[in-house]
Amino acid sequence: MKLGRMNHIGVATPDLDASIAFYRDIMGATDITEPFVLESQQVRVCFVNTPGENGTAGTQVELLQPTTSDSAVGKWLEKNPLGGQHHICYEVPDIHEAKAWFEKLGKRVLGEPRVGAHGTLIFFVHPKDMGGQLTEIMETPKEAH
Ligand SMILES: CC[C@H](C(=O)O)C(=O)SCCNC(=O)CCNC(=O)[C@H](O)C(C)(C)COP(=O)(O)OP(=O)(O)OC[C@H]1O[C@@H](n2cnc3c(N)ncnc32)[C@H](O)[C@@H]1OP(=O)(O)O
Ligand SMILES: [Co+2]
């Protein structure tokens, strides 16, 4: 498997609007997308785009507020009520090769690759097999090739 760029850091929050204000007013973010609900993951989400070098796209903070308590982010917030870093997402050139790689290493891939919030195929690898870090693997968007 070939590791690509870090696409985003998933940050869970109990209050998305307050987190948007935090990144805008405290962190000086100038490029925050409009929130939308991703029913399949039971989250309301938006992206804080950070600048890259020489005008290239930087990485993103993916802000996630659960729409139900009985969801991955909802359960996590019960244990981490202030919110915080929930997962990290890396890009790979080939999602199916990456899935086979992790499975061969005996790591728990959570479900089949599915379309994620960026419109490309993703899967997650269990945090207990990844040094405590819930890890999202995402196929590099085609236009980025
Ligand atoms: C905007 C959408 C975008 C996309 O999908 O495109 C997203 O990024 S959506 C993000 C939300 N979706 C997910 O996180 C899907 C993957 N996550 C899962 O399948 C579950 O959260 C899972 C399997 C990691 C944990 O679920 P479970 O029902 O087993 O919850 P437990 O509380 O029993 O957790 C078991 C064990 O794992 C630890 N844990 C849970 N979440 C995390 C985490 N984010 N980072 C690190 N560790 C985590 C939890 O503390 C438990 O450990 P223990 O020592 O037993 O207390
Ligand atoms: Co994510």
CSV table of C-alpha atoms and ligand atoms in Angstrom, one decimal:
chain,number,residue,atom,x,y,z
A,1,MET,CA,0.0,0.0,0.0
A,2,LYS,CA,1.2,3.5,-0.7
A,3,LEU,CA,0.3,6.2,1.9
A,4,GLY,CA,-1.1,9.4,0.3
A,5,ARG,CA,-1.7,12.8,1.8
A,6,MET,CA,-3.6,13.4,5.0
A,7,ASN,CA,-7.0,14.3,3.7
A,8,HIS,CA,-8.6,15.4,7.0
A,9,ILE,CA,-8.8,15.1,10.7
A,10,GLY,CA,-12.3,14.2,12.0
A,11,VAL,CA,-13.2,16.3,15.0
A,12,ALA,CA,-16.4,15.5,16.9
A,13,THR,CA,-18.4,18.3,18.6
A,14,PRO,CA,-21.6,18.5,20.6
A,15,ASP,CA,-22.4,21.8,19.0
A,16,LEU,CA,-21.4,22.3,15.3
A,17,ASP,CA,-22.4,25.9,15.2
A,18,ALA,CA,-20.3,26.8,18.2
A,19,SER,CA,-17.3,24.9,16.6
A,20,ILE,CA,-17.7,26.8,13.4
A,21,ALA,CA,-17.6,30.1,15.4
A,22,PHE,CA,-14.5,28.8,17.2
A,23,TYR,CA,-12.6,28.0,14.0
A,24,ARG,CA,-13.7,31.3,12.5
A,25,ASP,CA,-13.3,33.7,15.4
A,26,ILE,CA,-10.5,32.0,17.5
A,27,MET,CA,-8.6,30.2,14.9
A,28,GLY,CA,-9.0,32.7,12.1
A,29,ALA,CA,-10.4,30.2,9.6
A,30,THR,CA,-11.6,31.9,6.4
A,31,ASP,CA,-12.8,28.9,4.4
A,32,ILE,CA,-15.5,26.9,6.1
A,33,THR,CA,-18.0,25.0,4.1
A,34,GLU,CA,-21.8,25.0,4.6
A,35,PRO,CA,-22.9,22.3,7.0
A,36,PHE,CA,-24.9,19.3,5.6
A,37,VAL,CA,-26.4,16.2,7.1
A,38,LEU,CA,-24.9,12.8,6.0
A,39,GLU,CA,-27.8,10.5,7.0
A,40,SER,CA,-25.8,7.3,6.4
A,41,GLN,CA,-23.4,8.3,9.2
A,42,GLN,CA,-26.0,10.1,11.3
A,43,VAL,CA,-23.8,13.3,11.4
A,44,ARG,CA,-24.1,16.9,10.5
A,45,VAL,CA,-20.8,17.9,9.0
A,46,CYS,CA,-18.8,20.7,7.6
A,47,PHE,CA,-15.1,21.2,6.6
A,48,VAL,CA,-12.6,23.8,7.7
A,49,ASN,CA,-10.2,24.1,4.8
A,50,THR,CA,-6.7,25.0,5.9
A,51,PRO,CA,-4.3,26.7,3.4
A,52,GLY,CA,-1.5,24.6,1.8
A,53,GLU,CA,1.8,25.7,0.4
A,54,ASN,CA,2.0,28.0,-2.7
A,55,GLY,CA,-1.8,28.1,-3.0
A,56,THR,CA,-2.3,24.4,-2.9
A,57,ALA,CA,-5.1,22.9,-0.9
A,58,GLY,CA,-4.0,22.1,2.7
A,59,THR,CA,-5.7,19.5,4.8
A,60,GLN,CA,-9.1,19.8,6.4
A,61,VAL,CA,-10.8,19.7,9.8
A,62,GLU,CA,-14.0,17.6,9.4
A,63,LEU,CA,-16.3,18.9,12.1
A,64,LEU,CA,-18.9,16.2,13.0
A,65,GLN,CA,-22.0,16.6,15.2
A,66,PRO,CA,-24.1,13.5,15.7
A,67,THR,CA,-27.7,13.6,14.7
A,68,THR,CA,-28.5,10.7,17.1
A,69,SER,CA,-26.9,9.4,20.3
A,70,ASP,CA,-27.0,5.9,18.9
A,71,SER,CA,-24.3,6.5,16.3
A,72,ALA,CA,-20.6,6.2,16.1
A,73,VAL,CA,-20.0,9.9,16.9
A,74,GLY,CA,-22.8,10.0,19.4
A,75,LYS,CA,-21.4,7.0,21.3
A,76,TRP,CA,-17.9,8.6,21.2
A,77,LEU,CA,-19.2,11.9,22.5
A,78,GLU,CA,-20.8,10.2,25.5
A,79,LYS,CA,-17.3,9.2,26.6
A,80,ASN,CA,-15.8,12.5,25.4
A,81,PRO,CA,-18.5,15.2,26.1
A,82,LEU,CA,-16.3,18.2,25.1
A,83,GLY,CA,-15.6,16.6,21.7
A,84,GLY,CA,-12.2,16.5,20.1
A,85,GLN,CA,-10.1,14.5,17.6
A,86,HIS,CA,-12.2,11.5,16.5
A,87,HIS,CA,-10.4,10.0,13.5
A,88,ILE,CA,-7.7,10.7,11.0
A,89,CYS,CA,-8.1,10.2,7.2
A,90,TYR,CA,-5.4,9.3,4.7
A,91,GLU,CA,-5.7,9.1,1.0
A,92,VAL,CA,-4.5,6.0,-1.0
A,93,PRO,CA,-4.4,5.5,-4.8
A,94,ASP,CA,-6.4,2.2,-4.7
A,95,ILE,CA,-9.0,1.6,-2.0
A,96,HIS,CA,-9.4,-2.1,-2.8
A,97,GLU,CA,-5.6,-2.8,-2.6
A,98,ALA,CA,-5.5,-0.9,0.7
A,99,LYS,CA,-8.4,-2.9,2.1
A,100,ALA,CA,-6.7,-6.2,1.2
A,101,TRP,CA,-3.4,-4.8,2.7
A,102,PHE,CA,-5.0,-4.1,6.1
A,103,GLU,CA,-7.0,-7.4,6.1
A,104,LYS,CA,-3.8,-9.3,5.3
A,105,LEU,CA,-2.2,-7.7,8.4
A,106,GLY,CA,-5.1,-8.9,10.5
A,107,LYS,CA,-6.6,-5.5,11.1
A,108,ARG,CA,-10.3,-5.1,11.3
A,109,VAL,CA,-11.6,-3.2,8.3
A,110,LEU,CA,-15.1,-1.9,9.4
A,111,GLY,CA,-17.5,-2.8,6.6
A,112,GLU,CA,-17.1,-2.6,2.8
A,113,PRO,CA,-15.7,0.5,1.1
A,114,ARG,CA,-18.6,3.0,0.7
A,115,VAL,CA,-18.9,6.5,-0.6
A,116,GLY,CA,-17.9,9.0,2.1
A,117,ALA,CA,-18.4,12.7,2.5
A,118,HIS,CA,-15.9,13.6,-0.2
A,119,GLY,CA,-17.7,11.5,-2.8
A,120,THR,CA,-15.0,8.8,-3.0
A,121,LEU,CA,-14.8,5.3,-1.6
A,122,ILE,CA,-13.7,5.1,2.1
A,123,PHE,CA,-13.4,2.5,4.8
A,124,PHE,CA,-12.4,2.7,8.5
A,125,VAL,CA,-9.9,0.5,10.4
A,126,HIS,CA,-10.6,-0.3,14.0
A,127,PRO,CA,-8.8,1.9,16.5
A,128,LYS,CA,-7.7,-1.0,18.6
A,129,ASP,CA,-5.7,-2.4,15.7
A,130,MET,CA,-4.2,1.0,14.9
A,131,GLY,CA,-2.5,2.1,18.1
A,132,GLY,CA,-5.7,3.6,19.4
A,133,GLN,CA,-6.3,5.8,16.3
A,134,LEU,CA,-9.6,5.3,14.4
A,135,THR,CA,-8.3,5.5,10.9
A,136,GLU,CA,-10.3,6.4,7.8
A,137,ILE,CA,-8.8,5.4,4.4
A,138,MET,CA,-10.0,7.3,1.4
A,139,GLU,CA,-9.4,6.8,-2.3
A,140,THR,CA,-7.7,9.9,-3.7
A,141,PRO,CA,-10.3,11.9,-5.7
A,142,LYS,CA,-9.8,11.3,-9.4
A,143,GLU,CA,-9.2,15.0,-10.2
A,144,ALA,CA,-6.3,14.9,-7.9
A,145,HIS,CA,-4.4,12.3,-10.0
B,1,LIG,C1,-18.7,12.9,7.5
B,1,LIG,C2,-18.8,11.5,7.3
B,1,LIG,C3,-17.5,10.8,7.2
B,1,LIG,C4,-17.6,9.7,6.3
B,1,LIG,O1,-18.0,8.6,6.7
B,1,LIG,O2,-17.3,10.0,5.1
B,1,LIG,C5,-17.0,10.3,8.6
B,1,LIG,O3,-15.8,10.4,8.9
B,1,LIG,S1,-18.2,9.7,9.6
B,1,LIG,C6,-17.4,9.4,11.2
B,1,LIG,C7,-18.3,8.5,12.0
B,1,LIG,N1,-18.2,7.1,11.5
B,1,LIG,C8,-17.4,6.3,12.0
B,1,LIG,O4,-16.6,6.5,12.9
B,1,LIG,C9,-17.4,4.9,11.4
B,1,LIG,C10,-16.3,4.0,12.0
B,1,LIG,N2,-16.5,3.8,13.5
B,1,LIG,C11,-17.1,2.7,14.0
B,1,LIG,O5,-17.4,1.8,13.2
B,1,LIG,C12,-17.2,2.6,15.5
B,1,LIG,O6,-17.2,3.9,16.0
B,1,LIG,C13,-16.2,1.7,16.2
B,1,LIG,C14,-16.3,0.3,15.7
B,1,LIG,C15,-14.8,2.3,16.0
B,1,LIG,C16,-16.5,1.7,17.7
B,1,LIG,O7,-17.8,1.4,17.8
B,1,LIG,P1,-18.4,0.5,19.1
B,1,LIG,O8,-19.8,0.3,18.9
B,1,LIG,O9,-17.5,-0.6,19.3
B,1,LIG,O10,-18.2,1.6,20.2
B,1,LIG,P2,-17.5,1.4,21.6
B,1,LIG,O11,-17.7,2.7,22.4
B,1,LIG,O12,-17.9,0.1,22.3
B,1,LIG,O13,-15.9,1.3,21.3
B,1,LIG,C17,-15.2,0.2,21.3
B,1,LIG,C18,-13.8,0.6,21.8
B,1,LIG,O14,-13.2,1.5,20.7
B,1,LIG,C19,-12.9,2.7,21.3
B,1,LIG,N3,-13.2,3.8,20.3
B,1,LIG,C20,-14.5,4.0,19.8
B,1,LIG,N4,-14.4,5.1,18.9
B,1,LIG,C21,-13.1,5.5,18.9
B,1,LIG,C22,-12.3,6.5,18.3
B,1,LIG,N5,-13.0,7.3,17.4
B,1,LIG,N6,-11.0,6.6,18.5
B,1,LIG,C23,-10.4,5.8,19.4
B,1,LIG,N7,-11.0,4.7,20.0
B,1,LIG,C24,-12.3,4.6,19.8
B,1,LIG,C25,-13.8,2.8,22.5
B,1,LIG,O15,-13.2,3.7,23.5
B,1,LIG,C26,-13.8,1.4,23.0
B,1,LIG,O16,-12.6,1.2,23.7
B,1,LIG,P3,-12.6,0.6,25.2
B,1,LIG,O17,-11.1,0.6,25.6
B,1,LIG,O18,-13.3,-0.7,25.1
B,1,LIG,O19,-13.4,1.6,26.0
B,2,CO,CO,-13.9,11.4,8.0
